[in-house]
Amino acid sequence: MTEKAVEHFRKLIEEQLARVERMKSDSGFVDYAALDKLVIGVCGGDGIGPVISREAARVLEYLLADEVAAGKVEFRYIEGLTIENRIACGKPIPDDVMARLKECHVILKGPTTTPQAGDGMPNIESANVAMRKALDLFANVRPVKIPEQGVDWTFFRENTEGSYVLGSKGVNVSEDLAFDFTVTTKQGSTRIARLAYEFARANGKPRVSLIQKANVIKTTDGNFLRDCRAVAAEYPEIITDEWYIDITTAKLLDEKRRRDFSVFVLPNLYGDIVTDEAAELQGGVGTAGSANIGTRYAMFEAIHGSAPRMVAEGRDIYADPCSMLRAAVMLLNHVGRNGKAALLERALDICMIEEKRLTITGRSDGATCSAFGDYVMETVEKLK
Ligand code: IPM
Ligand code: MG
């Protein structure tokens, strides 16, 4: 019993040491400006995913129409990342889908359904988590804004380590005793902190907050904090502060204090939880986009799930594409199309916050997903 668990742990250590070596030999970020052609993959996912990702892609195709016509940008629609296919092949991402994803530079991905222990589906790893790992998308960047309250936050959630990296590889030692694992590497903590501080410097952000629970989770969170501090020392013009995750969740609700936060760096699980809280404060998880950034690939998605109930009730045409449209803004910025990103962002602020001529309710008393997409494109036209 014990031997089997120890053997399992040994394999995990070897895999993680190999990952550290891969991180050490990473050759740096793709230069999108130097590409002859940028390939954007669009992957529908499950539930409302196909509807909302198709809509966001339609808006992107409209914004990039001149570059598509000139052969500088290509959209590729990748089918097959569905829960049915994943169950059929017993893998979080079918091989053919993975091969096609790897032919793209950036990916726009709809939400995918994640089987949960005990729900009757096979214990397949989340497609999100698998994609983040396979494409080494180490930074999960999630902006949240509440302009009228002066809130302007950007979360840099570590995306390939923490309690997620071995989330499907825990061990039941016996019927009574189970272990899961949390992994932190110097390379992993350093690269997420570096990206956050570079972002803060480039965008004039005053403060970076290092979020952890190093008083209790002493080894992995302790190292995370140590390695982030080492990066912080290279950015003396930026204020660095340190917060435990529990008090962070409270302070985000404190209207007098929360506007002081700016950029956050967090291990994976804390980042997962806190970004849902932050998105809810902004107006709901349906309003927030998410970027998953690596040096070779990047993937852009909603922060919410696939809402299978909406499809079961025939309401998917009323699904809200705003989170995917926010993700599209991040995609455009990431590939250096900053003018177009600004245009789309401005149009979204008008459609979602200021003018709100159409409202999405998720039901037939609200606008459809495609009517909202039209509204956004009409608004862009007026802004041009
Ligand atoms: C997210 C989601 C995913 C996560 C799920 C779907 C696996 O909650 O992107 O935040 O936990 O990372
Ligand atoms: Mg989440």
Coordinates of C-alpha atoms and ligand atoms in Angstrom, one line a residue:
M1 CA 0.0 0.0 0.0
T2 CA 2.6 2.5 1.1
E3 CA 5.1 1.3 -1.5
K4 CA 2.6 1.8 -4.3
A5 CA 2.0 5.4 -3.2
V6 CA 5.7 6.1 -2.8
E7 CA 6.3 4.7 -6.4
H8 CA 3.5 7.0 -7.7
F9 CA 5.1 10.0 -5.9
R10 CA 8.5 9.1 -7.4
K11 CA 7.1 9.2 -10.9
L12 CA 5.5 12.6 -10.2
I13 CA 8.8 14.0 -9.0
E14 CA 10.5 12.8 -12.1
E15 CA 7.9 14.3 -14.4
Q16 CA 8.1 17.6 -12.6
L17 CA 11.9 17.7 -12.7
A18 CA 11.6 17.2 -16.4
R19 CA 9.2 20.1 -16.6
V20 CA 11.6 22.3 -14.8
E21 CA 14.3 21.5 -17.4
R22 CA 11.9 22.4 -20.1
M23 CA 11.2 25.7 -18.5
K24 CA 14.9 26.4 -18.2
S25 CA 15.4 25.9 -21.9
D26 CA 12.4 28.1 -23.0
S27 CA 13.5 30.4 -25.8
G28 CA 11.2 33.3 -25.1
F29 CA 8.1 35.0 -26.5
V30 CA 7.0 34.8 -30.1
D31 CA 7.3 38.0 -31.9
Y32 CA 3.9 38.4 -33.5
A33 CA 5.0 41.4 -35.6
A34 CA 7.6 39.2 -37.4
L35 CA 5.1 36.6 -38.5
D36 CA 4.1 36.4 -42.2
K37 CA 0.6 35.2 -41.2
L38 CA -1.1 35.1 -37.8
V39 CA -3.2 31.9 -37.4
I40 CA -6.1 32.3 -35.0
G41 CA -7.8 29.0 -33.9
V42 CA -11.4 29.1 -32.8
C43 CA -12.5 26.2 -30.7
G44 CA -16.2 26.0 -29.7
G45 CA -16.2 23.8 -26.6
D46 CA -19.4 22.5 -24.9
G47 CA -22.7 23.9 -23.8
I48 CA -23.1 27.5 -24.7
G49 CA -19.4 27.5 -25.9
P50 CA -20.0 27.1 -29.6
V51 CA -22.6 30.0 -29.6
I52 CA -20.6 32.5 -27.7
S53 CA -17.2 31.7 -29.3
R54 CA -18.7 31.8 -32.8
E55 CA -20.1 35.3 -32.0
A56 CA -16.8 36.6 -30.6
A57 CA -15.0 35.1 -33.7
R58 CA -17.5 36.9 -36.0
V59 CA -16.7 40.2 -34.3
L60 CA -13.0 39.5 -34.6
E61 CA -13.3 38.5 -38.3
Y62 CA -15.1 41.8 -38.9
L63 CA -12.4 43.8 -37.1
L64 CA -9.5 42.0 -38.9
A65 CA -11.3 41.7 -42.3
D66 CA -8.6 43.8 -44.0
E67 CA -5.8 41.6 -42.7
V68 CA -7.7 38.4 -43.6
A69 CA -8.2 39.7 -47.1
A70 CA -4.5 40.5 -47.4
G71 CA -3.5 37.0 -46.2
K72 CA -1.9 38.4 -43.0
V73 CA -4.4 36.7 -40.6
E74 CA -6.2 33.4 -41.0
F75 CA -9.1 32.0 -38.8
R76 CA -9.2 28.2 -38.3
Y77 CA -12.3 26.7 -36.9
I78 CA -11.3 23.6 -34.9
E79 CA -14.1 21.1 -34.2
G80 CA -14.1 18.2 -31.7
L81 CA -13.3 19.7 -28.3
T82 CA -16.6 18.3 -26.9
I83 CA -17.2 16.3 -23.8
E84 CA -18.6 13.5 -25.9
N85 CA -15.4 13.2 -27.9
R86 CA -13.3 13.5 -24.9
I87 CA -15.1 10.7 -23.2
A88 CA -15.0 8.6 -26.3
C89 CA -11.2 8.9 -26.6
G90 CA -10.6 9.0 -22.8
K91 CA -8.4 12.1 -23.1
P92 CA -8.9 15.7 -22.0
I93 CA -8.0 16.9 -25.5
P94 CA -8.4 14.5 -28.5
D95 CA -5.1 14.0 -30.4
D96 CA -6.4 15.5 -33.6
V97 CA -7.7 18.5 -31.8
M98 CA -4.4 19.0 -30.0
A99 CA -2.5 18.7 -33.3
R100 CA -4.7 21.4 -34.9
L101 CA -4.4 23.7 -31.8
K102 CA -0.6 23.5 -32.1
E103 CA -0.7 24.7 -35.7
C104 CA -2.2 28.0 -34.4
H105 CA -0.5 31.0 -32.8
V106 CA -3.4 32.0 -30.6
I107 CA -6.7 30.3 -29.8
L108 CA -10.1 31.6 -28.9
K109 CA -11.8 28.9 -26.9
G110 CA -15.4 28.5 -25.6
P111 CA -16.0 27.0 -22.2
T112 CA -15.6 23.2 -21.9
T113 CA -17.5 21.0 -19.4
T114 CA -15.3 19.5 -16.7
P115 CA -16.2 16.1 -15.2
Q116 CA -16.2 16.2 -11.5
A117 CA -15.4 13.3 -9.2
G118 CA -18.6 11.4 -8.5
D119 CA -20.8 12.9 -11.3
G120 CA -21.0 9.6 -13.2
M121 CA -18.7 10.8 -16.1
P122 CA -15.2 9.2 -16.5
N123 CA -12.5 10.9 -14.4
I124 CA -11.1 12.9 -17.3
E125 CA -8.9 15.9 -16.6
S126 CA -10.4 19.4 -17.4
A127 CA -9.7 20.4 -21.0
N128 CA -8.8 23.9 -19.8
V129 CA -6.2 22.6 -17.4
A130 CA -4.9 20.1 -20.0
M131 CA -4.6 22.8 -22.6
R132 CA -2.8 25.2 -20.2
K133 CA -0.3 22.4 -19.4
A134 CA 0.2 21.1 -22.9
L135 CA 0.7 24.6 -24.4
D136 CA 2.6 25.8 -21.3
L137 CA 0.2 28.7 -20.8
F138 CA 1.7 29.8 -17.5
A139 CA 0.0 33.1 -17.0
N140 CA -3.7 33.5 -16.5
V141 CA -4.4 37.2 -16.9
R142 CA -7.8 38.4 -15.7
P143 CA -8.6 42.1 -15.7
V144 CA -11.5 43.5 -13.7
K145 CA -12.8 47.1 -13.7
I146 CA -15.4 49.0 -11.8
P147 CA -14.8 52.5 -13.3
E148 CA -17.3 54.3 -11.1
Q149 CA -15.5 53.0 -8.0
G150 CA -12.0 53.6 -9.3
V151 CA -11.4 49.8 -9.3
D152 CA -8.9 48.7 -12.0
W153 CA -7.4 45.3 -11.2
T154 CA -5.3 42.9 -13.2
F155 CA -4.8 39.4 -11.8
F156 CA -1.8 37.3 -12.8
R157 CA -2.8 33.8 -11.8
E158 CA 0.0 31.2 -12.1
N159 CA -1.6 28.7 -14.4
T160 CA 0.6 25.6 -14.7
E161 CA 1.5 24.7 -11.1
G162 CA 0.0 24.8 -7.6
S163 CA -2.7 22.4 -6.7
Y164 CA -3.8 22.1 -10.3
V165 CA -0.7 20.6 -12.0
L166 CA -1.3 17.2 -10.3
G167 CA -5.0 17.7 -9.6
S168 CA -5.9 14.4 -11.4
K169 CA -2.9 12.6 -10.0
G170 CA -3.6 12.4 -6.3
V171 CA -3.4 9.1 -4.5
N172 CA -5.9 7.1 -2.5
V173 CA -3.3 5.3 -0.3
S174 CA -6.1 3.3 1.3
E175 CA -9.8 3.6 1.6
D176 CA -9.2 6.0 4.5
L177 CA -6.2 8.0 3.5
A178 CA -5.8 10.3 0.4
F179 CA -3.2 12.8 -0.8
D180 CA -3.2 15.5 -3.4
F181 CA -0.1 17.4 -4.3
T182 CA 0.8 21.1 -4.7
V183 CA 3.8 22.0 -6.8
T184 CA 5.8 25.2 -6.9
T185 CA 9.0 25.7 -8.9
K186 CA 11.4 28.6 -8.8
Q187 CA 11.0 28.9 -12.6
G188 CA 7.2 28.9 -12.4
S189 CA 7.0 31.5 -9.7
T190 CA 9.6 33.7 -11.3
R191 CA 8.0 33.8 -14.7
I192 CA 4.6 34.7 -13.5
A193 CA 6.0 37.4 -11.2
R194 CA 8.2 38.8 -14.0
L195 CA 5.2 39.0 -16.4
A196 CA 3.1 40.9 -13.7
Y197 CA 5.9 43.3 -12.9
E198 CA 6.6 43.9 -16.6
F199 CA 2.9 44.6 -17.2
A200 CA 2.8 47.0 -14.2
R201 CA 5.9 48.9 -15.4
A202 CA 4.7 49.1 -19.0
N203 CA 1.2 50.3 -18.0
G204 CA 2.2 52.6 -15.1
K205 CA 0.5 50.5 -12.5
P206 CA 1.5 51.6 -9.0
R207 CA 1.3 48.5 -7.0
V208 CA 1.8 44.7 -7.2
S209 CA 0.3 42.5 -4.4
L210 CA 1.7 39.1 -3.7
I211 CA -1.1 36.8 -2.6
Q212 CA -0.3 33.6 -0.7
K213 CA -0.8 31.8 2.6
A214 CA 2.9 31.4 3.4
N215 CA 2.2 31.4 7.2
V216 CA 0.5 28.0 6.8
I217 CA 1.5 26.5 3.5
K218 CA 5.1 27.1 4.3
T219 CA 7.0 25.2 1.6
T220 CA 5.2 25.9 -1.7
D221 CA 3.6 29.2 -0.8
G222 CA 6.7 30.1 1.1
N223 CA 8.9 29.6 -2.0
F224 CA 6.3 31.3 -4.2
L225 CA 6.6 34.4 -2.0
R226 CA 10.4 34.2 -1.8
D227 CA 10.7 34.0 -5.6
C228 CA 8.2 36.8 -6.3
R229 CA 10.1 39.0 -3.8
A230 CA 13.3 38.4 -5.7
V231 CA 11.6 39.7 -8.9
A232 CA 10.0 42.6 -7.0
A233 CA 13.5 43.8 -6.0
E234 CA 14.2 44.6 -9.7
Y235 CA 11.2 47.0 -9.9
P236 CA 11.9 49.5 -7.1
E237 CA 9.5 52.1 -8.5
I238 CA 6.5 49.8 -8.0
I239 CA 5.1 49.3 -4.5
T240 CA 5.0 45.6 -3.5
D241 CA 2.8 44.4 -0.7
E242 CA 2.0 41.0 0.6
W243 CA -1.4 39.6 1.6
Y244 CA -2.7 36.3 2.8
I245 CA -5.4 34.9 0.6
D246 CA -8.1 34.9 3.3
I247 CA -7.8 38.6 4.1
T248 CA -7.5 39.4 0.4
T249 CA -10.9 38.0 -0.3
A250 CA -12.3 40.2 2.5
K251 CA -10.5 43.3 1.4
L252 CA -11.8 43.0 -2.1
L253 CA -15.2 43.6 -0.6
D254 CA -14.0 46.7 1.4
E255 CA -15.2 49.6 -0.7
K256 CA -12.8 52.0 0.9
R257 CA -9.7 49.9 0.5
R258 CA -10.2 47.9 -2.7
R259 CA -9.4 50.7 -5.1
D260 CA -5.8 50.7 -3.8
F261 CA -5.2 47.3 -5.3
S262 CA -3.9 47.2 -8.8
V263 CA -1.9 44.1 -10.0
F264 CA -2.1 40.8 -8.2
V265 CA 0.2 37.8 -8.4
L266 CA -1.3 34.5 -7.1
P267 CA -0.7 30.8 -7.1
N268 CA -3.2 28.8 -9.2
L269 CA -6.0 27.9 -6.9
Y270 CA -6.2 31.2 -5.0
G271 CA -6.2 32.9 -8.4
D272 CA -9.1 30.7 -9.6
I273 CA -11.2 31.6 -6.6
V274 CA -10.4 35.3 -6.2
T275 CA -10.9 36.0 -9.9
D276 CA -14.5 34.7 -9.7
E277 CA -15.1 36.9 -6.7
A278 CA -13.6 39.9 -8.5
A279 CA -15.6 39.2 -11.7
E280 CA -18.8 39.0 -9.6
L281 CA -18.1 42.5 -8.2
Q282 CA -17.7 43.8 -11.8
G283 CA -21.1 42.6 -12.8
G284 CA -20.8 38.8 -12.9
V285 CA -18.6 36.1 -14.4
G286 CA -20.3 36.6 -17.7
T287 CA -18.7 40.0 -18.0
A288 CA -15.0 38.9 -17.6
G289 CA -12.5 37.6 -20.1
S290 CA -9.4 35.7 -19.5
A291 CA -6.0 35.3 -21.2
N292 CA -3.8 32.3 -20.9
I293 CA -0.4 33.3 -22.0
G294 CA 2.7 31.2 -22.7
T295 CA 5.8 32.0 -24.7
R296 CA 4.8 30.0 -27.8
Y297 CA 1.0 29.9 -27.6
A298 CA -1.8 31.9 -26.0
M299 CA -5.4 31.0 -25.4
F300 CA -8.3 33.4 -24.7
E301 CA -11.5 32.4 -23.1
A302 CA -14.4 33.3 -20.8
I303 CA -13.9 32.9 -17.1
H304 CA -17.2 31.0 -16.7
G305 CA -18.3 27.5 -17.4
S306 CA -20.3 25.9 -20.3
A307 CA -23.8 26.3 -18.8
P308 CA -25.2 23.0 -20.1
R309 CA -28.6 23.8 -18.6
M310 CA -29.1 26.7 -20.9
V311 CA -28.7 24.3 -23.9
A312 CA -30.9 21.7 -22.3
E313 CA -33.6 24.3 -22.0
G314 CA -33.1 25.6 -25.6
R315 CA -31.8 28.9 -24.4
D316 CA -28.3 28.8 -25.8
I317 CA -29.2 31.4 -28.5
Y318 CA -29.7 33.9 -25.6
A319 CA -26.3 33.2 -24.1
D320 CA -24.2 36.2 -23.2
P321 CA -21.1 36.6 -25.4
C322 CA -19.6 39.5 -23.4
S323 CA -16.9 37.4 -21.6
M324 CA -15.7 36.0 -24.9
L325 CA -15.8 39.5 -26.4
R326 CA -13.6 40.8 -23.5
A327 CA -11.3 37.8 -24.2
A328 CA -11.2 38.9 -27.9
V329 CA -10.0 42.4 -26.7
M330 CA -7.1 40.6 -24.8
L331 CA -6.3 38.5 -27.9
L332 CA -6.0 41.6 -30.1
N333 CA -3.8 43.3 -27.6
H334 CA -1.6 40.3 -27.2
V335 CA -0.9 40.0 -30.9
G336 CA -0.1 43.7 -31.2
R337 CA -3.4 44.9 -32.8
N338 CA -3.7 47.5 -30.0
G339 CA -5.7 50.0 -32.0
K340 CA -8.4 47.4 -32.8
A341 CA -8.3 46.2 -29.3
A342 CA -9.0 49.7 -28.0
L343 CA -11.9 50.1 -30.5
L344 CA -13.5 46.9 -29.4
E345 CA -13.0 47.7 -25.7
R346 CA -14.6 51.1 -26.1
A347 CA -17.5 49.6 -28.0
L348 CA -18.0 47.0 -25.2
D349 CA -17.9 49.6 -22.5
I350 CA -20.7 51.5 -24.4
C351 CA -22.8 48.4 -25.1
M352 CA -22.3 46.7 -21.7
I353 CA -22.1 49.7 -19.3
E354 CA -23.0 53.1 -20.7
E355 CA -25.7 52.9 -23.4
K356 CA -27.0 49.3 -22.9
R357 CA -29.5 49.5 -25.7
L358 CA -29.7 45.7 -25.6
T359 CA -29.7 43.5 -22.5
I360 CA -28.9 39.9 -22.3
T361 CA -30.9 38.0 -19.7
G362 CA -30.1 34.4 -20.8
R363 CA -33.9 34.1 -21.6
S364 CA -36.3 35.0 -24.4
D365 CA -37.0 38.4 -22.7
G366 CA -33.5 39.5 -23.5
A367 CA -31.4 40.0 -26.6
T368 CA -30.0 37.0 -28.5
C369 CA -26.2 36.4 -28.6
S370 CA -26.0 37.3 -32.3
A371 CA -28.2 40.5 -31.9
F372 CA -25.7 41.6 -29.2
G373 CA -22.8 40.9 -31.6
D374 CA -24.5 43.0 -34.3
Y375 CA -24.9 45.8 -31.7
V376 CA -21.2 45.7 -30.8
M377 CA -20.2 45.8 -34.5
E378 CA -22.6 48.7 -35.2
T379 CA -21.1 50.5 -32.2
V380 CA -17.6 49.9 -33.6
E381 CA -18.7 51.4 -36.9
K382 CA -19.9 54.6 -35.3
L383 CA -16.7 54.9 -33.4
K384 CA -14.5 54.5 -36.4
Ligands
IPM1 C1 -11.3 28.8 -14.7 C2 -12.1 27.6 -14.5 C3 -11.3 26.3 -14.6 C4 -10.2 26.4 -13.5 C5 -12.1 25.0 -14.6 C6 -13.1 25.0 -15.6 C7 -11.2 23.9 -14.6 O1 -12.8 27.7 -13.2 O2 -10.8 29.0 -15.8 O3 -11.1 29.6 -13.8 O4 -10.5 26.0 -12.4 O5 -9.2 26.9 -13.8
MG2 MG -12.4 29.5 -12.2

